[in-house]
């Protein structure tokens, strides 16, 4: 019987802190679902994290914690290749080649660069500027079909597609052009303290985000304090950013539609709704918190998993890079 080749998925997350509910709903939850039907690679993208200044001791710990968190969220190392980016040297090698196929003007338009350079005005380094090229290399190195990400990464993904198409047209067909996979609900979870701002793990106000390891009482408190409007009807509508955000969160963790939610809270106020969202989020995160305790304590298991992940990713990565070097006109490596 003819073997059907599964489509390939690649995605990454930065080890810049404990993942938020936004990371979970916008990205990781979907990674988890997709690993059944696709050939998946997921990476803790540590090289991306150093575009802003990091303390090396803390970063080392955060990389391991992030790896353990992904396992705790259900990423299964027997189904997916789960690895640490800096363990596969070809990401950086391909990034250099691709940077020669990326225009200064294109990078200048990236909104994440504009945001981050405003927030880190004392360290606007070249890596922060060329970061989307490394992201393109991550994706293109594995001939990826689909990239599950939150809405904030759409622009970077479009750039990756443009770079791939440009290389293909200049040097001949080399890269698969990847498609974004952005969830319909929950692609952009907003801050609980300011629902016009994206929920982010590097927010200095801890009331803005729910970390996936927050204890139930903390989660409940954050939802009860969540900023909403002065209305009291639970309905999804233009201008009600706070309620729309809570509805997206509730819909994502319970699987209920907006219509069902509106019916469920018909005649009830925001107080009841916020408590229900807090409860549902707590329930959804409970197994993750429990699994995390187990995984993060087992250093030998973590090392075993990331070693296996690096070996498998390495094996795939050389095929694309060899092809790219040949197309560039480089001489075949002697060893
Ligand atoms: P940082 O705050 O350090 O910039 P971040 O919280 O934005 O980080 P990333 O590591 O950059 O997180 O993103 C990992 C994944 O999570 C990406 O696919 C991104 O699109 C998704 N994501 C991040 N924040 C949100 C959010 N608020 N809503 C939905 N998806 C999100
Ligand atoms: N840029 C992403 C993280 C990231 C990524 C990737 C996502 C790095 N490489 C490859 C998808 C595919 C971010 O900042 N959220």
Short mmCIF file of C-alpha atoms and ligand atoms in Angstrom, two decimals:
data_model
loop_
_atom_site.label_atom_id
_atom_site.label_comp_id
_atom_site.label_asym_id
_atom_site.label_seq_id
_atom_site.Cartn_x
_atom_site.Cartn_y
_atom_site.Cartn_z
CA UNK A 1 0.00 0.00 0.00
CA UNK A 2 1.22 3.49 -0.80
CA UNK A 3 2.42 5.30 2.30
CA UNK A 4 0.88 8.74 2.72
CA UNK A 5 3.46 11.30 3.79
CA UNK A 6 2.14 13.35 6.72
CA UNK A 7 2.32 17.13 6.41
CA UNK A 8 5.01 18.77 8.50
CA UNK A 9 4.43 21.26 11.30
CA UNK A 10 7.05 23.48 12.95
CA UNK A 11 6.64 25.96 15.77
CA UNK A 12 8.72 27.53 18.50
CA UNK A 13 8.44 29.32 21.81
CA UNK A 14 10.93 31.56 23.58
CA UNK A 15 12.17 30.54 27.05
CA UNK A 16 11.63 34.06 28.38
CA UNK A 17 9.49 33.09 31.40
CA UNK A 18 6.62 30.87 32.48
CA UNK A 19 4.20 30.54 29.55
CA UNK A 20 0.98 32.52 29.77
CA UNK A 21 -2.58 31.50 29.11
CA UNK A 22 -2.15 33.46 25.83
CA UNK A 23 0.76 31.23 24.77
CA UNK A 24 -1.25 28.17 25.71
CA UNK A 25 -4.50 29.09 23.94
CA UNK A 26 -2.88 30.81 20.93
CA UNK A 27 -0.22 28.20 20.27
CA UNK A 28 0.61 25.26 22.55
CA UNK A 29 -2.93 23.88 22.86
CA UNK A 30 -3.04 23.58 19.07
CA UNK A 31 0.40 21.97 18.92
CA UNK A 32 -0.98 19.37 21.24
CA UNK A 33 -3.99 18.66 19.02
CA UNK A 34 -1.97 18.66 15.79
CA UNK A 35 0.62 16.11 16.87
CA UNK A 36 -1.84 13.26 16.29
CA UNK A 37 -2.14 13.85 12.55
CA UNK A 38 1.03 15.66 11.53
CA UNK A 39 4.74 15.18 11.52
CA UNK A 40 5.61 17.81 14.16
CA UNK A 41 8.75 19.59 15.30
CA UNK A 42 8.53 21.93 18.30
CA UNK A 43 11.42 23.94 19.61
CA UNK A 44 12.42 25.96 22.65
CA UNK A 45 13.94 28.83 20.68
CA UNK A 46 16.70 29.90 23.06
CA UNK A 47 18.69 31.72 20.37
CA UNK A 48 15.75 34.08 19.88
CA UNK A 49 15.66 34.83 23.59
CA UNK A 50 19.10 36.50 23.62
CA UNK A 51 17.87 39.33 21.37
CA UNK A 52 17.07 40.94 24.71
CA UNK A 53 19.64 40.80 27.52
CA UNK A 54 19.43 37.59 29.60
CA UNK A 55 21.21 36.42 32.71
CA UNK A 56 22.99 33.18 31.57
CA UNK A 57 22.31 31.25 34.79
CA UNK A 58 18.64 32.19 34.73
CA UNK A 59 18.33 31.51 31.00
CA UNK A 60 19.78 27.99 31.37
CA UNK A 61 17.13 27.27 34.01
CA UNK A 62 14.35 28.82 31.93
CA UNK A 63 15.25 26.71 28.89
CA UNK A 64 14.92 23.53 30.95
CA UNK A 65 11.74 24.81 32.61
CA UNK A 66 10.25 25.65 29.21
CA UNK A 67 11.09 22.20 27.91
CA UNK A 68 9.43 20.62 30.98
CA UNK A 69 6.41 22.91 30.53
CA UNK A 70 5.92 21.75 26.95
CA UNK A 71 5.98 18.13 28.13
CA UNK A 72 3.53 19.06 30.88
CA UNK A 73 1.21 20.66 28.29
CA UNK A 74 1.04 17.33 26.50
CA UNK A 75 3.74 17.56 23.82
CA UNK A 76 4.68 13.91 23.52
CA UNK A 77 8.33 13.23 22.63
CA UNK A 78 7.33 9.87 21.16
CA UNK A 79 5.01 11.57 18.67
CA UNK A 80 6.77 14.89 18.04
CA UNK A 81 10.36 16.04 17.80
CA UNK A 82 10.83 18.35 20.78
CA UNK A 83 14.23 20.04 20.82
CA UNK A 84 16.27 23.04 21.90
CA UNK A 85 17.10 25.37 19.00
CA UNK A 86 20.78 25.99 19.85
CA UNK A 87 21.40 22.21 19.71
CA UNK A 88 20.88 22.25 15.94
CA UNK A 89 23.59 24.45 14.43
CA UNK A 90 21.99 24.60 10.97
CA UNK A 91 19.36 27.10 12.16
CA UNK A 92 22.09 29.72 12.50
CA UNK A 93 23.83 28.63 9.28
CA UNK A 94 20.66 28.89 7.21
CA UNK A 95 19.80 32.18 8.88
CA UNK A 96 22.96 33.74 7.45
CA UNK A 97 22.16 32.67 3.91
CA UNK A 98 18.55 33.86 4.22
CA UNK A 99 19.66 37.21 5.58
CA UNK A 100 21.29 37.78 2.20
CA UNK A 101 17.85 37.29 0.65
CA UNK A 102 16.04 39.68 3.00
CA UNK A 103 15.75 43.41 2.46
CA UNK A 104 16.52 46.01 5.12
CA UNK A 105 13.17 47.67 4.32
CA UNK A 106 11.24 44.45 4.98
CA UNK A 107 12.79 44.04 8.43
CA UNK A 108 12.19 47.71 9.25
CA UNK A 109 8.45 47.16 8.85
CA UNK A 110 8.18 44.38 11.46
CA UNK A 111 5.91 45.59 14.28
CA UNK A 112 7.51 43.30 16.88
CA UNK A 113 10.86 44.98 16.16
CA UNK A 114 9.32 48.42 16.53
CA UNK A 115 7.64 47.42 19.84
CA UNK A 116 10.67 45.67 21.30
CA UNK A 117 13.14 48.37 20.26
CA UNK A 118 10.90 50.95 21.95
CA UNK A 119 10.81 48.81 25.12
CA UNK A 120 14.56 48.10 25.09
CA UNK A 121 15.85 51.43 23.78
CA UNK A 122 19.24 50.89 25.44
CA UNK A 123 19.92 47.68 23.47
CA UNK A 124 18.62 47.83 19.90
CA UNK A 125 21.01 45.18 18.65
CA UNK A 126 21.30 43.73 15.13
CA UNK A 127 19.91 40.39 16.36
CA UNK A 128 16.67 42.04 17.42
CA UNK A 129 16.44 43.47 13.92
CA UNK A 130 17.26 40.25 12.04
CA UNK A 131 15.27 37.99 14.41
CA UNK A 132 12.56 37.28 11.77
CA UNK A 133 15.26 35.85 9.49
CA UNK A 134 16.25 33.32 12.16
CA UNK A 135 12.56 32.50 12.55
CA UNK A 136 12.30 31.98 8.77
CA UNK A 137 15.34 29.66 8.97
CA UNK A 138 13.70 27.66 11.80
CA UNK A 139 10.69 27.05 9.61
CA UNK A 140 12.25 26.62 6.17
CA UNK A 141 15.02 24.29 7.37
CA UNK A 142 12.43 21.53 7.86
CA UNK A 143 10.41 22.04 4.65
CA UNK A 144 7.47 22.94 6.88
CA UNK A 145 3.90 22.86 5.55
CA UNK A 146 2.16 24.59 8.45
CA UNK A 147 3.14 26.84 11.35
CA UNK A 148 0.72 27.02 14.32
CA UNK A 149 1.14 30.43 15.98
CA UNK A 150 -0.83 33.25 17.58
CA UNK A 151 -1.96 36.22 15.48
CA UNK A 152 1.04 38.35 16.55
CA UNK A 153 3.35 36.11 14.46
CA UNK A 154 1.40 36.46 11.20
CA UNK A 155 3.65 39.22 9.89
CA UNK A 156 6.82 37.20 10.60
CA UNK A 157 5.31 34.24 8.83
CA UNK A 158 4.45 36.28 5.77
CA UNK A 159 8.05 37.44 5.67
CA UNK A 160 9.25 33.82 5.89
CA UNK A 161 7.05 33.01 2.89
CA UNK A 162 8.42 35.98 0.94
CA UNK A 163 12.03 35.02 1.71
CA UNK A 164 11.37 31.41 0.63
CA UNK A 165 9.70 32.50 -2.61
CA UNK A 166 12.56 34.92 -3.37
CA UNK A 167 15.23 32.27 -2.80
CA UNK A 168 13.27 29.81 -4.94
CA UNK A 169 12.93 32.28 -7.78
CA UNK A 170 16.62 33.34 -7.71
CA UNK A 171 18.23 29.95 -7.07
CA UNK A 172 15.60 27.42 -8.17
CA UNK A 173 13.00 25.49 -6.25
CA UNK A 174 14.39 24.75 -2.78
CA UNK A 175 11.94 25.60 -0.01
CA UNK A 176 8.36 24.64 0.63
CA UNK A 177 6.23 27.76 1.19
CA UNK A 178 4.73 27.40 4.70
CA UNK A 179 1.12 28.24 5.60
CA UNK A 180 0.15 29.90 8.88
CA UNK A 181 -2.19 28.01 11.23
CA UNK A 182 -3.87 30.60 13.42
CA UNK A 183 -6.83 29.57 15.62
CA UNK A 184 -10.21 31.21 14.89
CA UNK A 185 -10.82 31.85 18.59
CA UNK A 186 -8.04 32.86 20.98
CA UNK A 187 -5.38 33.88 18.43
CA UNK A 188 -4.80 37.07 20.39
CA UNK A 189 -5.55 36.82 24.09
CA UNK A 190 -5.43 40.26 25.66
CA UNK A 191 -4.03 41.48 28.97
CA UNK A 192 -6.51 41.18 31.86
CA UNK A 193 -5.34 44.56 33.17
CA UNK A 194 -5.54 46.35 29.79
CA UNK A 195 -7.63 44.49 27.20
CA UNK A 196 -6.29 46.65 24.37
CA UNK A 197 -2.81 45.14 24.92
CA UNK A 198 -1.66 41.58 24.09
CA UNK A 199 -1.23 39.25 27.08
CA UNK A 200 2.53 38.81 27.33
CA UNK A 201 4.81 36.83 29.64
CA UNK A 202 7.20 39.76 29.86
CA UNK A 203 4.51 42.19 31.13
CA UNK A 204 5.78 43.92 34.28
CA UNK A 205 2.25 43.91 35.73
CA UNK A 206 1.55 40.30 36.89
CA UNK A 207 -2.21 41.04 37.00
CA UNK A 208 -2.16 41.39 33.22
CA UNK A 209 -1.37 37.74 32.56
CA UNK A 210 -2.24 34.31 33.89
CA UNK A 211 0.86 32.13 33.98
CA UNK A 212 0.04 28.49 33.29
CA UNK A 213 1.57 27.53 36.66
CA UNK A 214 -0.49 30.04 38.69
CA UNK A 215 -2.36 28.45 41.61
CA UNK A 216 -6.21 28.37 41.45
CA UNK A 217 -6.65 31.17 44.03
CA UNK A 218 -4.30 33.43 42.07
CA UNK A 219 -6.11 32.64 38.80
CA UNK A 220 -9.47 33.38 40.38
CA UNK A 221 -8.22 36.67 41.83
CA UNK A 222 -6.81 37.79 38.47
CA UNK A 223 -10.07 37.06 36.66
CA UNK A 224 -12.18 38.76 39.33
CA UNK A 225 -10.02 41.88 38.91
CA UNK A 226 -10.02 41.68 35.09
CA UNK A 227 -10.80 45.04 33.52
CA UNK A 228 -14.22 45.14 31.78
CA UNK A 229 -16.67 47.87 30.78
CA UNK A 230 -19.46 49.25 32.97
CA UNK A 231 -22.18 47.28 31.14
CA UNK A 232 -23.31 43.99 32.67
CA UNK A 233 -24.59 41.88 29.76
CA UNK A 234 -22.35 39.01 28.67
CA UNK A 235 -22.40 39.50 24.90
CA UNK A 236 -19.66 39.56 22.27
CA UNK A 237 -19.69 42.94 20.57
CA UNK A 238 -17.53 45.68 19.12
CA UNK A 239 -15.84 47.89 21.71
CA UNK A 240 -16.31 45.49 24.64
CA UNK A 241 -12.65 44.42 24.61
CA UNK A 242 -12.58 43.09 28.17
CA UNK A 243 -15.68 40.91 27.85
CA UNK A 244 -14.76 39.79 24.32
CA UNK A 245 -11.40 38.65 25.70
CA UNK A 246 -12.96 36.73 28.59
CA UNK A 247 -15.42 35.13 26.17
CA UNK A 248 -12.57 34.04 23.88
CA UNK A 249 -10.75 32.53 26.86
CA UNK A 250 -13.87 30.74 28.13
CA UNK A 251 -14.72 29.48 24.63
CA UNK A 252 -11.19 28.15 24.11
CA UNK A 253 -10.93 26.25 27.38
CA UNK A 254 -14.50 24.85 27.41
CA UNK A 255 -15.07 24.34 23.68
CA UNK A 256 -18.37 26.29 23.94
CA UNK A 257 -19.50 28.67 21.18
CA UNK A 258 -20.15 32.38 21.81
CA UNK A 259 -23.90 31.74 21.39
CA UNK A 260 -23.84 29.05 24.04
CA UNK A 261 -21.92 31.31 26.41
CA UNK A 262 -24.36 34.19 25.90
CA UNK A 263 -27.26 31.84 26.65
CA UNK A 264 -25.49 30.36 29.70
CA UNK A 265 -25.03 33.83 31.24
CA UNK A 266 -28.31 35.35 30.13
CA UNK A 267 -29.67 37.30 33.10
CA UNK A 268 -26.45 36.91 35.09
CA UNK A 269 -23.88 39.65 35.64
CA UNK A 270 -20.15 40.02 34.99
CA UNK A 271 -19.34 38.77 38.51
CA UNK A 272 -20.77 35.30 37.83
CA UNK A 273 -19.15 35.19 34.41
CA UNK A 274 -15.69 36.14 35.70
CA UNK A 275 -15.94 33.47 38.41
CA UNK A 276 -16.92 30.86 35.80
CA UNK A 277 -14.01 31.82 33.54
CA UNK A 278 -11.60 31.63 36.51
CA UNK A 279 -12.95 28.21 37.42
CA UNK A 280 -12.76 26.85 33.87
CA UNK A 281 -9.20 28.13 33.39
CA UNK A 282 -8.13 26.66 36.75
CA UNK A 283 -9.57 23.28 35.77
CA UNK A 284 -7.87 23.36 32.37
CA UNK A 285 -4.49 24.25 33.87
CA UNK A 286 -4.60 21.87 36.86
CA UNK A 287 -3.17 18.80 35.03
CA UNK A 288 -0.41 20.95 33.50
CA UNK A 289 0.64 22.17 36.95
CA UNK A 290 0.70 18.63 38.28
CA UNK A 291 2.59 17.19 35.31
CA UNK A 292 5.09 20.04 35.48
CA UNK A 293 6.09 19.13 39.05
CA UNK A 294 6.94 15.63 37.86
CA UNK A 295 8.83 16.59 34.69
CA UNK A 296 10.82 19.47 36.10
CA UNK A 297 12.11 17.29 38.95
CA UNK A 298 13.38 14.58 36.59
CA UNK A 299 16.54 16.09 35.08
CA UNK A 300 17.71 12.76 33.63
CA UNK A 301 14.45 12.31 31.73
CA UNK A 302 14.61 15.88 30.40
CA UNK A 303 18.18 15.37 29.20
CA UNK A 304 17.27 12.11 27.57
CA UNK A 305 14.33 13.73 25.74
CA UNK A 306 16.15 16.81 24.49
CA UNK A 307 19.11 14.72 23.37
CA UNK A 308 16.82 12.48 21.33
CA UNK A 309 15.00 15.55 19.96
CA UNK A 310 18.28 17.21 18.90
CA UNK A 311 19.48 14.03 17.17
CA UNK A 312 16.29 13.72 15.17
CA UNK A 313 16.08 17.41 14.23
CA UNK A 314 19.77 17.39 13.25
CA UNK A 315 19.23 14.46 10.91
CA UNK A 316 16.45 16.24 9.02
CA UNK A 317 18.13 19.64 8.97
CA UNK A 318 21.18 18.68 6.93
CA UNK A 319 19.11 17.80 3.82
CA UNK A 320 17.86 21.34 3.30
CA UNK A 321 21.11 23.05 4.23
CA UNK A 322 23.19 20.90 1.84
CA UNK A 323 20.78 21.79 -0.96
CA UNK A 324 20.93 25.50 -0.09
CA UNK A 325 24.75 25.60 0.05
CA UNK A 326 24.91 23.88 -3.33
CA UNK A 327 22.48 26.41 -4.85
CA UNK A 328 24.58 29.25 -3.40
CA UNK A 329 27.63 27.92 -5.27
CA UNK A 330 29.59 26.72 -2.22
CA UNK A 331 31.96 23.75 -2.54
CA UNK A 332 30.72 20.49 -0.99
CA UNK A 333 31.94 20.12 2.60
CA UNK A 334 34.91 17.69 2.77
CA UNK A 335 33.67 16.19 6.09
P1 LIG B 1 7.44 37.77 25.16
O1 LIG B 1 6.47 38.39 26.12
O2 LIG B 1 8.71 37.28 25.80
O3 LIG B 1 7.67 38.60 23.93
P2 LIG B 1 5.33 36.09 24.26
O4 LIG B 1 4.49 35.87 25.47
O5 LIG B 1 4.82 37.03 23.23
O6 LIG B 1 6.79 36.44 24.67
P3 LIG B 1 6.40 34.03 22.48
O7 LIG B 1 7.40 33.07 22.98
O8 LIG B 1 6.94 35.15 21.68
O9 LIG B 1 5.53 34.63 23.67
O10 LIG B 1 5.27 33.27 21.67
C1 LIG B 1 5.02 31.89 21.63
C2 LIG B 1 3.74 31.62 20.91
O11 LIG B 1 2.62 32.11 21.67
C3 LIG B 1 3.62 32.30 19.53
O12 LIG B 1 3.02 31.42 18.63
C4 LIG B 1 2.74 33.48 19.78
O13 LIG B 1 2.03 33.89 18.64
C5 LIG B 1 1.80 32.94 20.85
N1 LIG B 1 1.25 34.01 21.68
C6 LIG B 1 1.97 34.85 22.46
N2 LIG B 1 1.17 35.70 23.13
C7 LIG B 1 -0.10 35.39 22.74
C8 LIG B 1 -1.39 35.92 23.08
N3 LIG B 1 -1.52 36.92 23.93
N4 LIG B 1 -2.48 35.36 22.51
C9 LIG B 1 -2.37 34.31 21.64
N5 LIG B 1 -1.18 33.78 21.29
C10 LIG B 1 -0.06 34.30 21.82
N1 LIG B 2 8.93 34.44 16.85
C1 LIG B 2 8.13 33.63 17.68
C2 LIG B 2 8.84 32.42 18.23
C3 LIG B 2 9.40 31.62 17.12
C4 LIG B 2 8.69 30.82 16.18
C5 LIG B 2 9.67 30.27 15.33
C6 LIG B 2 7.34 30.54 16.01
C7 LIG B 2 10.71 31.54 16.78
N2 LIG B 2 10.89 30.71 15.71
C8 LIG B 2 9.30 29.45 14.26
C9 LIG B 2 6.99 29.72 14.94
C10 LIG B 2 7.96 29.18 14.08
C11 LIG B 2 7.65 34.53 18.80
O1 LIG B 2 8.28 35.47 19.15
N3 LIG B 2 6.53 34.22 19.33
#
